[in-house]
Tab-separated table of C-alpha atoms in Angstrom:
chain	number	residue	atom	x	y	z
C	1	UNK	CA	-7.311	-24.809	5.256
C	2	UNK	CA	-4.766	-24.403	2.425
C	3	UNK	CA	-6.442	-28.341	0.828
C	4	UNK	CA	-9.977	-26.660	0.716
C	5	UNK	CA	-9.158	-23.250	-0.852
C	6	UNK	CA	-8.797	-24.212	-4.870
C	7	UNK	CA	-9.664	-21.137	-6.347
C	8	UNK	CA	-8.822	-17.346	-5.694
C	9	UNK	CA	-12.359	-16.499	-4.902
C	10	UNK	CA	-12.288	-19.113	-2.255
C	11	UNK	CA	-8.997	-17.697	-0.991
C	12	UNK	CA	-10.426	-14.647	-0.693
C	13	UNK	CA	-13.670	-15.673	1.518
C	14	UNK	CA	-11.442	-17.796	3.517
C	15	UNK	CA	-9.328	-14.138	4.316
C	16	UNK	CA	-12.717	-11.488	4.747
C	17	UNK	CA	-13.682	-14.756	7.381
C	18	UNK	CA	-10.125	-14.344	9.213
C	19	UNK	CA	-10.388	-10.363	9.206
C	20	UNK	CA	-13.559	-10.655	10.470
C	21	UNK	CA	-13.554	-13.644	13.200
C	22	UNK	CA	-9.863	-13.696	13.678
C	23	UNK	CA	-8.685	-9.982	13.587
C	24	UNK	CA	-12.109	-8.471	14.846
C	25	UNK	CA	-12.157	-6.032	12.022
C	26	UNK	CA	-15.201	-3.772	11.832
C	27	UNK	CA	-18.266	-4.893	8.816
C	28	UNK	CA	-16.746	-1.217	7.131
C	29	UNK	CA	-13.499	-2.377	7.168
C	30	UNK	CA	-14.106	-5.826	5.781
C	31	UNK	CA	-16.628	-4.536	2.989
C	32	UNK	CA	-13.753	-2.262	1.865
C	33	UNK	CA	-11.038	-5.080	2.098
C	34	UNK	CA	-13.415	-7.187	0.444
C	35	UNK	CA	-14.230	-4.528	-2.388
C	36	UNK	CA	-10.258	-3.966	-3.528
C	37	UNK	CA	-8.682	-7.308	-3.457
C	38	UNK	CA	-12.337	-8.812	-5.285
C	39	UNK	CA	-12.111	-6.390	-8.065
C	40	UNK	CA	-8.078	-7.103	-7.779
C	41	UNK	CA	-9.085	-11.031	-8.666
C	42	UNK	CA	-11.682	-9.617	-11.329
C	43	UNK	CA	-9.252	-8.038	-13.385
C	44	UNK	CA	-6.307	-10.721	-12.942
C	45	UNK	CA	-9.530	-13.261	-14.264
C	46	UNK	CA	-10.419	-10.996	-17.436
C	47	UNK	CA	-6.762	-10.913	-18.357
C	48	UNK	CA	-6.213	-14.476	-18.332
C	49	UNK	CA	-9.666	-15.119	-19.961
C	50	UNK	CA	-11.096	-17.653	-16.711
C	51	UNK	CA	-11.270	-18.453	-13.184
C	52	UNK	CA	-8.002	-17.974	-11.057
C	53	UNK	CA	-6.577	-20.955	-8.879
C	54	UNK	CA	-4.938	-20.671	-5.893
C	55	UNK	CA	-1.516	-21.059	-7.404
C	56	UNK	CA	-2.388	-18.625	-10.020
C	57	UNK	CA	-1.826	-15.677	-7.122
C	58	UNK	CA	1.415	-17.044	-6.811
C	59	UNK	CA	2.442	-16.221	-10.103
C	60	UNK	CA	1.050	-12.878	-10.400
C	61	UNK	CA	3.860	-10.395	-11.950
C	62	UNK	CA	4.687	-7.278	-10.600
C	63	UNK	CA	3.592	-6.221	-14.412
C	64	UNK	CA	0.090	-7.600	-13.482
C	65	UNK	CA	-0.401	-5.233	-10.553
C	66	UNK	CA	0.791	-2.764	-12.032
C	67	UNK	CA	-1.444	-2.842	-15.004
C	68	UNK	CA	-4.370	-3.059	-12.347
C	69	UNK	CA	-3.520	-0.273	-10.670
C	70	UNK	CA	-3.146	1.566	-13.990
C	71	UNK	CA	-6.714	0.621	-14.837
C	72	UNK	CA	-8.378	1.538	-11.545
C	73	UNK	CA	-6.485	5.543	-11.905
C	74	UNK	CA	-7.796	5.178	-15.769
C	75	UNK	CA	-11.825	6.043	-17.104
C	76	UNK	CA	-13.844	9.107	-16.166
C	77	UNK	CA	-13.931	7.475	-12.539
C	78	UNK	CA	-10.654	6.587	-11.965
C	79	UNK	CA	-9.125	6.386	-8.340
C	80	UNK	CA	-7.071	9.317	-6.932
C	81	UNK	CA	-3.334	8.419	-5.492
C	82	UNK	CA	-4.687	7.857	-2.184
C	83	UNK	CA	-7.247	5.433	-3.387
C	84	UNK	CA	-4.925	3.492	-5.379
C	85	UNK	CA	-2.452	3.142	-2.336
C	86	UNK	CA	-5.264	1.520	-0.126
C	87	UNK	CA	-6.118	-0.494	-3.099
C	88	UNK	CA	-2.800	-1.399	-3.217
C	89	UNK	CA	-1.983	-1.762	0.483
C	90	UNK	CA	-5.540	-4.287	0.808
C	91	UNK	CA	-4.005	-6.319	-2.003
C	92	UNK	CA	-0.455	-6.826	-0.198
C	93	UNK	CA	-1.878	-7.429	2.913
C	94	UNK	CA	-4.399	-10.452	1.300
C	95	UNK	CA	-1.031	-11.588	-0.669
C	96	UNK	CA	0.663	-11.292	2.942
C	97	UNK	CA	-2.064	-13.739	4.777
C	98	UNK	CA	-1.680	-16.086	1.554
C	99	UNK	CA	1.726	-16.526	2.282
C	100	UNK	CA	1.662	-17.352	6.022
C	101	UNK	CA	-2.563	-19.007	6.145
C	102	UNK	CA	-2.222	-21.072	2.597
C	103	UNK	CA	1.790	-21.375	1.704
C	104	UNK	CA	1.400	-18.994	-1.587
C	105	UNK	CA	4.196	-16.526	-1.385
C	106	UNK	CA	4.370	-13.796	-4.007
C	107	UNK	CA	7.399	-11.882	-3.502
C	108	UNK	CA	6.759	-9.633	-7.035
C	109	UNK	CA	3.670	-8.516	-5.379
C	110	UNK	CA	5.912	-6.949	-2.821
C	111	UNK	CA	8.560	-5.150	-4.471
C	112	UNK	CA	5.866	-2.705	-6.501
C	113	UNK	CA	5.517	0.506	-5.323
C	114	UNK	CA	2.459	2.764	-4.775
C	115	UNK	CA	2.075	6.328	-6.190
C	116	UNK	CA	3.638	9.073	-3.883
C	117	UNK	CA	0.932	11.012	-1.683
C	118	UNK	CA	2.063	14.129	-0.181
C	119	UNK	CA	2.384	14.614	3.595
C	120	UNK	CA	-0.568	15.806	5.008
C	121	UNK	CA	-0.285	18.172	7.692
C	122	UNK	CA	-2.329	18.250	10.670
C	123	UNK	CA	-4.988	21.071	10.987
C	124	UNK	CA	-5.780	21.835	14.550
C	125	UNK	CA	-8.085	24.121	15.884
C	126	UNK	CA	-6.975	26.580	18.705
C	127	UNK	CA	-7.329	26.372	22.292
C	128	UNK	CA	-10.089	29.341	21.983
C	129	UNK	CA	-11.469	27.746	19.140
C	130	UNK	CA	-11.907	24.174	20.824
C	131	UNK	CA	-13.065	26.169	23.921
C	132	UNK	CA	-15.890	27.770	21.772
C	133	UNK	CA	-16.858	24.560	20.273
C	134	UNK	CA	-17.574	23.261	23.588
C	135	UNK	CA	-19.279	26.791	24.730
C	136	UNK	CA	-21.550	26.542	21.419
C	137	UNK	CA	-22.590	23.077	22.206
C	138	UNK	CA	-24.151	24.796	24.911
C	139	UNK	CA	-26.373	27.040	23.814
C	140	UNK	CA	-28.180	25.432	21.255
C	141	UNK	CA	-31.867	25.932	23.035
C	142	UNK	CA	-33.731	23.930	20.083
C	143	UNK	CA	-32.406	20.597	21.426
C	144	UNK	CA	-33.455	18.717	24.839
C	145	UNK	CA	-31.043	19.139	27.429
C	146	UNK	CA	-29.656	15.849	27.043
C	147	UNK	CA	-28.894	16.362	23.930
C	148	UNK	CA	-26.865	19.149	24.347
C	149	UNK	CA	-25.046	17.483	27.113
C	150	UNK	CA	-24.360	14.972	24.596
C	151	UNK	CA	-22.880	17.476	22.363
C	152	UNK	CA	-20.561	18.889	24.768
C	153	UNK	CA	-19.543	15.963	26.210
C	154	UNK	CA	-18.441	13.934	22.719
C	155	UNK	CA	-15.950	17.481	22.066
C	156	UNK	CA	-14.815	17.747	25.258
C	157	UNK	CA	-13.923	14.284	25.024
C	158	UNK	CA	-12.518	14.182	21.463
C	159	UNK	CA	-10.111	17.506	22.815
C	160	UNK	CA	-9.364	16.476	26.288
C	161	UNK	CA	-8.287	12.526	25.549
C	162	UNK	CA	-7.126	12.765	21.925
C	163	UNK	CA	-9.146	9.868	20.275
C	164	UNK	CA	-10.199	9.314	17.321
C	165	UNK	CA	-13.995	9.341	16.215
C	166	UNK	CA	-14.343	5.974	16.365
C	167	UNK	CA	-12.774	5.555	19.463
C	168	UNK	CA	-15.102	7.964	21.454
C	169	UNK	CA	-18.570	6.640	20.000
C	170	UNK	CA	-17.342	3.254	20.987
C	171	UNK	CA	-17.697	3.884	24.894
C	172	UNK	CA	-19.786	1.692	25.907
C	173	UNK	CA	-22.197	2.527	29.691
C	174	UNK	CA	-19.765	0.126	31.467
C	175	UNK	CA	-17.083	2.739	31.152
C	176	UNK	CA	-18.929	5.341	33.459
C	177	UNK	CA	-17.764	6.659	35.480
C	178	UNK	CA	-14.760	7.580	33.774
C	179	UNK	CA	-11.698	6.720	36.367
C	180	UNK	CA	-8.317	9.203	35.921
C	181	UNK	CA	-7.433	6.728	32.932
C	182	UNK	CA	-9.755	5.073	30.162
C	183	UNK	CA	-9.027	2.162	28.364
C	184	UNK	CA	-9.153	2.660	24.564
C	185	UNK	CA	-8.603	-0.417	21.720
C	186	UNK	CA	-7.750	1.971	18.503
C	187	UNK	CA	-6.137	0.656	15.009
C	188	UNK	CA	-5.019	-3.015	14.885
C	189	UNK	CA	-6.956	-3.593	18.396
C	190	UNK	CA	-4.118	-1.745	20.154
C	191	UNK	CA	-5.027	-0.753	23.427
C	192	UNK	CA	-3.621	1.875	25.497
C	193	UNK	CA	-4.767	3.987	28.944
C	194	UNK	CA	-5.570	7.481	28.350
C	195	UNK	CA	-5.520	10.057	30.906
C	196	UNK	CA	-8.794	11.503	31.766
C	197	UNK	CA	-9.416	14.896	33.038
C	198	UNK	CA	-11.623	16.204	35.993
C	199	UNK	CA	-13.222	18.475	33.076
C	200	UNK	CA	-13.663	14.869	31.043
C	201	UNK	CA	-15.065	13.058	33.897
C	202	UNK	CA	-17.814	15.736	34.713
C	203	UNK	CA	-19.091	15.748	31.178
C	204	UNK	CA	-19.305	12.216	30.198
C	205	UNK	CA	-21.026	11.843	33.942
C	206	UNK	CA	-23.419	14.475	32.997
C	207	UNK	CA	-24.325	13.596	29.774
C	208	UNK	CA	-24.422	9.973	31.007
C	209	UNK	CA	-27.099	11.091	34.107
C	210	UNK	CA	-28.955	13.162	31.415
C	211	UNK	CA	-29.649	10.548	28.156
C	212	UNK	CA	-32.918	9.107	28.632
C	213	UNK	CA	-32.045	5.728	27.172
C	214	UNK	CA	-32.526	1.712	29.045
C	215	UNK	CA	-29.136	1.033	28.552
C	216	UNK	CA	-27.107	-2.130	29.556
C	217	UNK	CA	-23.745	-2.067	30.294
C	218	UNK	CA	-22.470	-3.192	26.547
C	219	UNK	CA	-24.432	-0.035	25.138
C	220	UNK	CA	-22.343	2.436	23.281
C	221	UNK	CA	-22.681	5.281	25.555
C	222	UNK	CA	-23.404	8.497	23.199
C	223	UNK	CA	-26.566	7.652	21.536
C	224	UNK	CA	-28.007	9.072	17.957
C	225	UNK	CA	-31.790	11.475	18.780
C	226	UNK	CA	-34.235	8.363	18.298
C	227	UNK	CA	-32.095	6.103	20.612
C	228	UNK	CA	-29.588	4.314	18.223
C	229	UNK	CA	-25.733	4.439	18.184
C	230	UNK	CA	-24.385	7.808	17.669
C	231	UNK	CA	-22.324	7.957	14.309
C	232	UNK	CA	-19.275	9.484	13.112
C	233	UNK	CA	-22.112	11.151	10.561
C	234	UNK	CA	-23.342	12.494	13.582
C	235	UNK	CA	-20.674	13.605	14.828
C	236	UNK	CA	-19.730	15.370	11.397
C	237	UNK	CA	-22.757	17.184	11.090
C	238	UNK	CA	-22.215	18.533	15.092
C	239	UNK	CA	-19.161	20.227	14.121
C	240	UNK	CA	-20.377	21.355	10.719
C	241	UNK	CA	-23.523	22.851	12.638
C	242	UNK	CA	-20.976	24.045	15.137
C	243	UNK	CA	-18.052	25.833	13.265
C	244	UNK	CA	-20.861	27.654	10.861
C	245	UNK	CA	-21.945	29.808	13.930
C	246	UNK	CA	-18.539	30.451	14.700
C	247	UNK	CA	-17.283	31.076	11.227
C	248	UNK	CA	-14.240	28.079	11.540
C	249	UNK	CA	-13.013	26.838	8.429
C	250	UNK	CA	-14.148	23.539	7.139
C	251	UNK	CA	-10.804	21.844	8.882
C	252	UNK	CA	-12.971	21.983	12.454
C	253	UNK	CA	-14.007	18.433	12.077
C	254	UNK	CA	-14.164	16.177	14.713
C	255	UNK	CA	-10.397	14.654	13.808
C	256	UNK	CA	-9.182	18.214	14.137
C	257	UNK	CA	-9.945	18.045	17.557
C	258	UNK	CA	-7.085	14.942	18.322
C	259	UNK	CA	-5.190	17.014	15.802
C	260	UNK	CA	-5.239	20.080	18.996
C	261	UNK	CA	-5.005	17.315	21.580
C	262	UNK	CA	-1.665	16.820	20.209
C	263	UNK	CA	0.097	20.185	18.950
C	264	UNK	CA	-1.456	22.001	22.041
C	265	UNK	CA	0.586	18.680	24.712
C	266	UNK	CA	3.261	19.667	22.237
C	267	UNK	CA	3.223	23.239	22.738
C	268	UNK	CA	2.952	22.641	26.488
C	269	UNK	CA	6.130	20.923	26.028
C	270	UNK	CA	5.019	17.296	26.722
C	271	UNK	CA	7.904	15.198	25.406
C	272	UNK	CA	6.993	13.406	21.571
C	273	UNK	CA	7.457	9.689	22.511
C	274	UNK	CA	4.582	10.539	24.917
C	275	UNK	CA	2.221	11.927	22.846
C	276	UNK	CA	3.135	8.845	20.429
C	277	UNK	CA	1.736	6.576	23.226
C	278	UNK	CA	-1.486	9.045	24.109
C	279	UNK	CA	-2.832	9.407	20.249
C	280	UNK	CA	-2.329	5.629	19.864
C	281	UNK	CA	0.176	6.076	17.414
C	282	UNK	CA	2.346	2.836	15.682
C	283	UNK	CA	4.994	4.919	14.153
C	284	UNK	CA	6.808	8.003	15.911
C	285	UNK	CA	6.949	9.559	11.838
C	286	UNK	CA	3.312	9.720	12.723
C	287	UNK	CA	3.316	11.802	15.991
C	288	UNK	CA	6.287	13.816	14.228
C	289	UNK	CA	4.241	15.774	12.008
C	290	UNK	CA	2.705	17.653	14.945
C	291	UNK	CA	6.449	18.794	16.054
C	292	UNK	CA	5.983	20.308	12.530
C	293	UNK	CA	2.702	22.350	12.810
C	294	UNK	CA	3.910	23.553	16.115
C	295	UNK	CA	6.805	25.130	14.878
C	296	UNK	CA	5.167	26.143	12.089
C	297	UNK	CA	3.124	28.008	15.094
C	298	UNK	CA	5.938	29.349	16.594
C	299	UNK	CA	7.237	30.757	13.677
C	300	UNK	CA	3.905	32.550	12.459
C	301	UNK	CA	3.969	34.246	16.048
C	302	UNK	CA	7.342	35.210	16.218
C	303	UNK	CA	6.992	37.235	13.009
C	304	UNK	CA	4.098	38.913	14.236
C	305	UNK	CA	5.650	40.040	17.966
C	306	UNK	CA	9.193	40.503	16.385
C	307	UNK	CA	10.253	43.909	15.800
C	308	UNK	CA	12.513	43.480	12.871
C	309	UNK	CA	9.963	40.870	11.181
């Protein structure tokens, strides 16, 4: 490959292909790849006043990046922090597959750092909250029945397993009936068994007997009103409709859900390395920052029962 890829633009094709064919990456995550490093290769070609070779990524400076990343934060439109770190972290990962696909290392590339994001910390809702999500879903006597089967299905599942968004919505009609375990392929196509509760079981099985849909056995299970895949838009818009009747805060999205997955295993005292291998998780700093809200938790109640508090 590395004798047919002349130019940077080529080099970059050549990658989007290997995310795409190679890595299975999803058509979102490849546009977005594709978006950062190609207005990366953009600016390094107006600063040199042409077209960018293949060996020309080798000698990109650490200055060079740096002055990119200084004009994507710059303008009326400039990028927040944690825009210009996934800018940054597409262009070291194309710069990484350079190295080991077509034999252009560019250690400078490596060494230069990313602005500092703060720690964001994990907003569950509560166990009555979740609970009246799920009741909600319920009662909402302006949709078909299958519909709101649907509905309290996707939350049940979101609390009872832990997954994320995409995760869920990518059942497909071959996984019913769910078993006491599901197999999920998260980030990086790492898959891992998830537990599945009785609770679980009888709502994917009822929403599954109730959608009205010819499905095959490669059909994404949860499906959108007119027939089509349901969406994480969906999905966001269930839990906005949701936590407006209940008067939740705007944290009660569907992520907030895996967030209470977590911190209420936690507060049942499941053990952290577990919970690491439940939510999917590559990095035990990850799973940590639930030990965090929960004693956050623990705190906040303890000064409220406490007589001295």
């Amino acid at each position: 490959m590395a004798g047919a890829v002349k130019t940077a633009r080529e080099a970059l094709a050549a990658w989007l292909t290997y995310l795409e064919q190679e890595r299975r990456a999803s058509p979102r995550t490849v546009r977005a790849y594709g978006d950062c490093v190609g207005a990366y290769i953009v600016f390094l070609e107006q600063h040199q006043g042409g077209a960018l070779s293949l060996p020309g990524l080798a000698e990109v400076s650490g200055g060079d990046l740096r002055a990119y990343l200084a004009f994507r934060r710059g303008g009326e439109k400039g990028l927040g922090p944690r825009s210009v770190s996934q800018a940054l972290s597409a262009i070291r990962a194309f710069h990484r597959w350079l190295d080991r696909r077509l034999d252009t290392p560019n250690a400078a590339v490596t060494l230069v750092r990313g602005p500092r994001l703060p720690q964001g910390v994990p907003r569950p809702v509560s166990e009555d909250q979740a609970n009246g999500l799920i009741e909600e879903a319920g009662f909402d006597s302006d949709l078909p029945e299958w519909e709101i089967a649907r509905d309290g299905a996707l939350i049940t599942l979101l609390w009872g397993c832990g997954l994320r968004i995409s995760e869920a919505l990518s059942l497909t009609l071959a996984d019913t009936p769910l078993g006491e375990t599901v197999r999920i392929t998260g980030k990086g196509g790492k898959t891992r068994l998830v537990p599945v509760l009785p609770v679980v079981r009888e709502a994917i099985a009822g929403y599954a007997a109730a959608q009205p849909f010819a499905l095959g056995p490669k059909d994404v299970l949860f499906r959108a009103p007119r027939g089509g895949p349901y969406s994480p838009r969906h999905a966001q818009a269930l839990m906005q409709r949701l936590r407006g009747r209940l008067g939740l805060p705007d944290s009660a999205t569907p992520h907030a859900l895996r967030h209470s997955f977590a911190t209420h295993l936690l507060g049942a005292g499941a053990d952290l390395r577990a919970i690491q291998e439940l939510l999917g998780h590559a990095s035990l700093s990850t799973t940590q920052r639930y030990a965090d809200v929960d004693a956050a938790g623990l705190l906040a109640a303890y000064s409220k029962a406490h007589p001295h508090a």
